[in-house]
PDB file of C-alpha atoms and ligand atoms in Angstrom:
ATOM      1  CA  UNK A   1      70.101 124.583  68.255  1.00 40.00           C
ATOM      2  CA  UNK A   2      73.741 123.785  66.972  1.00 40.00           C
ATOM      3  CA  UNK A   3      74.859 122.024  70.063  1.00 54.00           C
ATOM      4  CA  UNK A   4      72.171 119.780  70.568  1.00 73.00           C
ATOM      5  CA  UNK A   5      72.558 117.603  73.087  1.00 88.00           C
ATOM      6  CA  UNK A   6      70.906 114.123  72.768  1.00 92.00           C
ATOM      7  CA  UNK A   7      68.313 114.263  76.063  1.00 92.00           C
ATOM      8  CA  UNK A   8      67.566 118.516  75.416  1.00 89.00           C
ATOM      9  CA  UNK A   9      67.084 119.415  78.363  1.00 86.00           C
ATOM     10  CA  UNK A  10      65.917 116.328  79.494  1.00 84.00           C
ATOM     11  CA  UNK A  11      67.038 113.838  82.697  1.00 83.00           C
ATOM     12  CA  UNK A  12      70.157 111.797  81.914  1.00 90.00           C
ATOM     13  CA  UNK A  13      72.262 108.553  83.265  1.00 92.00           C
ATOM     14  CA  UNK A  14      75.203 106.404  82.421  1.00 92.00           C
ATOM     15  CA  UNK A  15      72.469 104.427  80.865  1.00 93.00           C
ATOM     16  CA  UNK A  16      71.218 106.878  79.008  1.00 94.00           C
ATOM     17  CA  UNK A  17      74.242 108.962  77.871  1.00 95.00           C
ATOM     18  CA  UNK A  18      75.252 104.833  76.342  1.00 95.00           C
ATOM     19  CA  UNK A  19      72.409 104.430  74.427  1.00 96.00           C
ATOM     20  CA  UNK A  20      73.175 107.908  72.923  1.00 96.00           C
ATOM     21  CA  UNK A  21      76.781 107.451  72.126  1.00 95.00           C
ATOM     22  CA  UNK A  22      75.483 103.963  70.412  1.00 96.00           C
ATOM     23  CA  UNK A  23      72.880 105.340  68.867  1.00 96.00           C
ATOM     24  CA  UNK A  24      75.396 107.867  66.980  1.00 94.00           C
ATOM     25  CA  UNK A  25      77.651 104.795  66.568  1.00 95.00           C
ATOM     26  CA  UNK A  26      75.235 102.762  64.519  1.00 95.00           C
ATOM     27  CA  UNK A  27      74.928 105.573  61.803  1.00 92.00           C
ATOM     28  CA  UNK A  28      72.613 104.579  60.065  1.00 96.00           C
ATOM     29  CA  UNK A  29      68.697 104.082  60.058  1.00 97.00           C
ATOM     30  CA  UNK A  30      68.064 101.500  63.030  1.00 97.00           C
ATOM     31  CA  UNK A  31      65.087 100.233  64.837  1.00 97.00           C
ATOM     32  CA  UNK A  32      64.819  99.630  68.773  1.00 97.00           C
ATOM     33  CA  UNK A  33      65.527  96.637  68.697  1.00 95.00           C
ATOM     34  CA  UNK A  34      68.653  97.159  66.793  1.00 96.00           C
ATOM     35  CA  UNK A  35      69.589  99.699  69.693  1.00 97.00           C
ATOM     36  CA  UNK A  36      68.930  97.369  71.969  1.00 96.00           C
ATOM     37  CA  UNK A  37      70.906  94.380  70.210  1.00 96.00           C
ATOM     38  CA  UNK A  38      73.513  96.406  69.492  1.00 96.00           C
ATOM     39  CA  UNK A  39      73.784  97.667  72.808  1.00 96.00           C
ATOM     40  CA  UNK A  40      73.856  94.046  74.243  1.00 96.00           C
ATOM     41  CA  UNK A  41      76.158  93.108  71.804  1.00 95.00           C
ATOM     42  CA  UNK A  42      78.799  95.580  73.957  1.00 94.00           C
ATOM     43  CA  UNK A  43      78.212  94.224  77.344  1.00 94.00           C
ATOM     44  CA  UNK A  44      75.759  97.062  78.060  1.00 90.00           C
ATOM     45  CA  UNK A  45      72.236  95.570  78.672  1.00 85.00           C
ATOM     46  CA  UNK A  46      69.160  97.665  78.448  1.00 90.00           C
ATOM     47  CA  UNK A  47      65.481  96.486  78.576  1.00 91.00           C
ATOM     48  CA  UNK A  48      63.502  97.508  75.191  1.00 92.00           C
ATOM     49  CA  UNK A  49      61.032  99.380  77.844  1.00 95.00           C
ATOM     50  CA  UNK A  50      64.562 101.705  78.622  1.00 95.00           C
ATOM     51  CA  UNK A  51      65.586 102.100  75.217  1.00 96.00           C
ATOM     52  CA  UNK A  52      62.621 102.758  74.098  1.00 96.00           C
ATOM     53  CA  UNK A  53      61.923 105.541  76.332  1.00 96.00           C
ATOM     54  CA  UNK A  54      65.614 106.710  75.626  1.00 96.00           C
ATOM     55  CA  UNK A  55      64.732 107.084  71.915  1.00 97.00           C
ATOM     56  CA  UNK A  56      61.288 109.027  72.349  1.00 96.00           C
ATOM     57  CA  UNK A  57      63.497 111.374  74.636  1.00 95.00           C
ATOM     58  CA  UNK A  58      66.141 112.000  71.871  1.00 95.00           C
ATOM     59  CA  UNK A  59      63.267 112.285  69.282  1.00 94.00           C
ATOM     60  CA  UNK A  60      61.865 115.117  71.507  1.00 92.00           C
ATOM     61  CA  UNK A  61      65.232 117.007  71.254  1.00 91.00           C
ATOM     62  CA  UNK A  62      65.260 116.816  67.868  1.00 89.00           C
ATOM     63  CA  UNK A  63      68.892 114.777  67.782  1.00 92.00           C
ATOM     64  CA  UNK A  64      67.527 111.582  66.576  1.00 95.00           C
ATOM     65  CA  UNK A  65      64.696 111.557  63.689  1.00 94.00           C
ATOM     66  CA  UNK A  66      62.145 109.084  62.956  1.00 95.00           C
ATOM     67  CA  UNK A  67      63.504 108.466  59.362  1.00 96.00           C
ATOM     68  CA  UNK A  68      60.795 105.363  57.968  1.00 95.00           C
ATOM     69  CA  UNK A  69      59.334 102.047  58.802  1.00 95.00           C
ATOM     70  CA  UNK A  70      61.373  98.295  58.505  1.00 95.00           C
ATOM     71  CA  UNK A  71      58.107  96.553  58.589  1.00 93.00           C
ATOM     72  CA  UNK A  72      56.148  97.350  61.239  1.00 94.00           C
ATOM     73  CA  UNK A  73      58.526  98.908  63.377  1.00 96.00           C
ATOM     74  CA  UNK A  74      59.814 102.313  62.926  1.00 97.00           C
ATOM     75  CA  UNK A  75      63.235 103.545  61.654  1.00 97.00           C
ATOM     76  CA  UNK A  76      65.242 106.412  63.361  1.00 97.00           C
ATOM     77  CA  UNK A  77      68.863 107.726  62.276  1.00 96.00           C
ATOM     78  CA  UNK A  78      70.822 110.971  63.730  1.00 93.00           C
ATOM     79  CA  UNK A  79      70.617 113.491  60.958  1.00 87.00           C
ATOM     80  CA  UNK A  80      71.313 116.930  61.210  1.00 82.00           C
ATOM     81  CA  UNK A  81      70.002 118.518  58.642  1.00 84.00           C
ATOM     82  CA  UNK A  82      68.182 121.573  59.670  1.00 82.00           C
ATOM     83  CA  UNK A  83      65.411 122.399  56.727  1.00 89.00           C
ATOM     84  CA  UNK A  84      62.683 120.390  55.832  1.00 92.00           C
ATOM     85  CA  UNK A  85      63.399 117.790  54.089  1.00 95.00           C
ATOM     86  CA  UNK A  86      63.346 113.981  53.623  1.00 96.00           C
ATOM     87  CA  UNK A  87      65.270 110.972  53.762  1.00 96.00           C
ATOM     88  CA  UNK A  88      66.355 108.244  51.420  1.00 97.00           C
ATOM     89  CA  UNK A  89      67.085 104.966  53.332  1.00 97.00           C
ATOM     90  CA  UNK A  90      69.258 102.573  51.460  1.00 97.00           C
ATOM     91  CA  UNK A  91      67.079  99.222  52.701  1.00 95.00           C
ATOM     92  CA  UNK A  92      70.409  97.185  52.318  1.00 95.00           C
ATOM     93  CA  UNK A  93      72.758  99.060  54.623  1.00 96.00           C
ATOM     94  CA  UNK A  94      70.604 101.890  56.245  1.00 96.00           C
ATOM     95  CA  UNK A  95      72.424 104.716  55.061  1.00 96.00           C
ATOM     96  CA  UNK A  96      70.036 107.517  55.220  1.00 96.00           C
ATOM     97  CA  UNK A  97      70.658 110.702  53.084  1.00 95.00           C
ATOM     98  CA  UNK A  98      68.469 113.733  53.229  1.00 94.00           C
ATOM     99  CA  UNK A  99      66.836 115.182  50.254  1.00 94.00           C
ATOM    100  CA  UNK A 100      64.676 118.047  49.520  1.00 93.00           C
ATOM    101  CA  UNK A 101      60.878 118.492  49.782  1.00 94.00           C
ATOM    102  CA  UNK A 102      59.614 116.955  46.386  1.00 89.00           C
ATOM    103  CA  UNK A 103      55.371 118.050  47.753  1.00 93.00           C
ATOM    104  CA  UNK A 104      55.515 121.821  46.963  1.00 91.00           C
ATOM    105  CA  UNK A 105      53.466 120.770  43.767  1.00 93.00           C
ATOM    106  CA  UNK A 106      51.315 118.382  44.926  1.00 94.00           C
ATOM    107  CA  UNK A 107      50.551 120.525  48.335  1.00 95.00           C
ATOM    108  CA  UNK A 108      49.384 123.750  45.841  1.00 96.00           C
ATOM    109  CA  UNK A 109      47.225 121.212  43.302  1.00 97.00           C
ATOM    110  CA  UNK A 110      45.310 119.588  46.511  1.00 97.00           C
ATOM    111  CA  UNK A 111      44.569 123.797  47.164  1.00 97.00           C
ATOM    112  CA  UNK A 112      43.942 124.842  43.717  1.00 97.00           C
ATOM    113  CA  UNK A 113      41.977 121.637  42.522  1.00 97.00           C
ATOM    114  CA  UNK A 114      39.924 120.315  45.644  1.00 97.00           C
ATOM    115  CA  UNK A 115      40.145 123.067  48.295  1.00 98.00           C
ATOM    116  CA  UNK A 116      42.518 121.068  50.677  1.00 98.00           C
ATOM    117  CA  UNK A 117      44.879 122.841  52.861  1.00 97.00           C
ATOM    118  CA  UNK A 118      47.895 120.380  53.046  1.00 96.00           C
ATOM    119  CA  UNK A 119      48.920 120.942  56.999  1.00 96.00           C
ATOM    120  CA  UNK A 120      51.428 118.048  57.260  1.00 94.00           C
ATOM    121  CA  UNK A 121      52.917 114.973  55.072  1.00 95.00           C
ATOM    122  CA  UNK A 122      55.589 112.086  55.729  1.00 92.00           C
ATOM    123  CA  UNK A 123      57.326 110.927  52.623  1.00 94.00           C
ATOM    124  CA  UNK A 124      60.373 108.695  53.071  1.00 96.00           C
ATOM    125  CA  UNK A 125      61.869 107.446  50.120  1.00 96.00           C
ATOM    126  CA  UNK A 126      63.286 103.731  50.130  1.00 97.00           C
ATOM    127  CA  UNK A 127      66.071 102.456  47.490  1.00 96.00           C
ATOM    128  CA  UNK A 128      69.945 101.499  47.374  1.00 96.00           C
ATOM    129  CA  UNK A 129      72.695 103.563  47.451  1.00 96.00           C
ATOM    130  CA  UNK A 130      75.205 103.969  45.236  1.00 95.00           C
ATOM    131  CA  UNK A 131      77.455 101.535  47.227  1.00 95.00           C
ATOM    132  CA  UNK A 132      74.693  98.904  47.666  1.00 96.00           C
ATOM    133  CA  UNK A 133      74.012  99.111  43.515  1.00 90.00           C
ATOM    134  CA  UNK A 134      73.529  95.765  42.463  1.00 76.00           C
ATOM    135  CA  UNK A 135      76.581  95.516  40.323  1.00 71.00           C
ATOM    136  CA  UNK A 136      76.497  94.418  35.914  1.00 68.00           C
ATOM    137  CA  UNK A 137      76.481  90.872  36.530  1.00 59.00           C
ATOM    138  CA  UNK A 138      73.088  91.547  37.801  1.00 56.00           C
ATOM    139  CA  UNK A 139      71.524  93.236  34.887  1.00 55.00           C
ATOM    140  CA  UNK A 140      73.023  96.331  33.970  1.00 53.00           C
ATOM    141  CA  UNK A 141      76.378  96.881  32.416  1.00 55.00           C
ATOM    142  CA  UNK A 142      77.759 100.285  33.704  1.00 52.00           C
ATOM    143  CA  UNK A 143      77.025 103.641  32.286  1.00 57.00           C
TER     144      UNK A 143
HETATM  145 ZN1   ZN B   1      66.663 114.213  58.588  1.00 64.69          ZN
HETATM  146 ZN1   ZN B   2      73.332 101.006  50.919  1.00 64.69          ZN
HETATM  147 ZN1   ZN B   3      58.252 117.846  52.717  1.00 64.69          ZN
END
């Protein structure tokens, strides 16, 4: 698990090993289309159908995570945290932090009160980070 390479196990090209080393470029939480823009943006042109199936192969691996939604399209950020846990994603600059599970309380009540057996959840939390903090001018004056 430690050395994880971005494809697993899986078939890889030039192509391929790009959108990798610019999907661990961008950093932060990014949609296909970003890939793909960014990837233009370099001189290395690759159809959304291509980068698309890039990032579903790197999902696979476990080397890239789906981390949210931007509207209707979903978010996905390298992160290598191994536990289970969750992300914050700053909405202004994509920074995406993992966090702990906050459901171990809510997954016994739905048990205890209404006989559910919780078998899987998806809980991002969206905000701003500390560097994207709207600053005092905007409301708050400092601590
Ligand atoms: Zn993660
Ligand atoms: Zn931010
Ligand atoms: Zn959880």
């Amino acid at each position: 698990m430690a050395d994880r390479l971005p494809y697993g196990s899986g078939r890889t090209s030039p192509q391929r090993r790009a959108i990798a080393s610019m999907a661990e470029e961008l950093g932060r939480a990014f949609t296909i289309d970003d890939l793909e823009r960014a990837l233009r943006r370099k001189g290395k042109r690759a159809g959304v159908a291509t980068v698309y199936r890039a990032v579903a192969a790197m999902e696979e691996s476990g080397w890239l995570e789906r981390v949210g939604v931007r509207g209707s399209k979903a978010l996905y950020a390298r992160c290598d945290s191994p536990a289970h846990h969750h992300h914050l994603v700053c909405t202004s600059c994509g920074i995406v932090l993992a966090t702990d599970c906050p459901l171990e309380f809510a997954t016994h009540s739905a048990k205890a009160e209404h006989g559910f057996t919780v078998t899987e959840h998806d809980v991002t939390l969206y905000g701003v980070c500390r560097d994207c903090r709207p600053g005092p001018e905007l409301g708050e004056d400092g601590d």
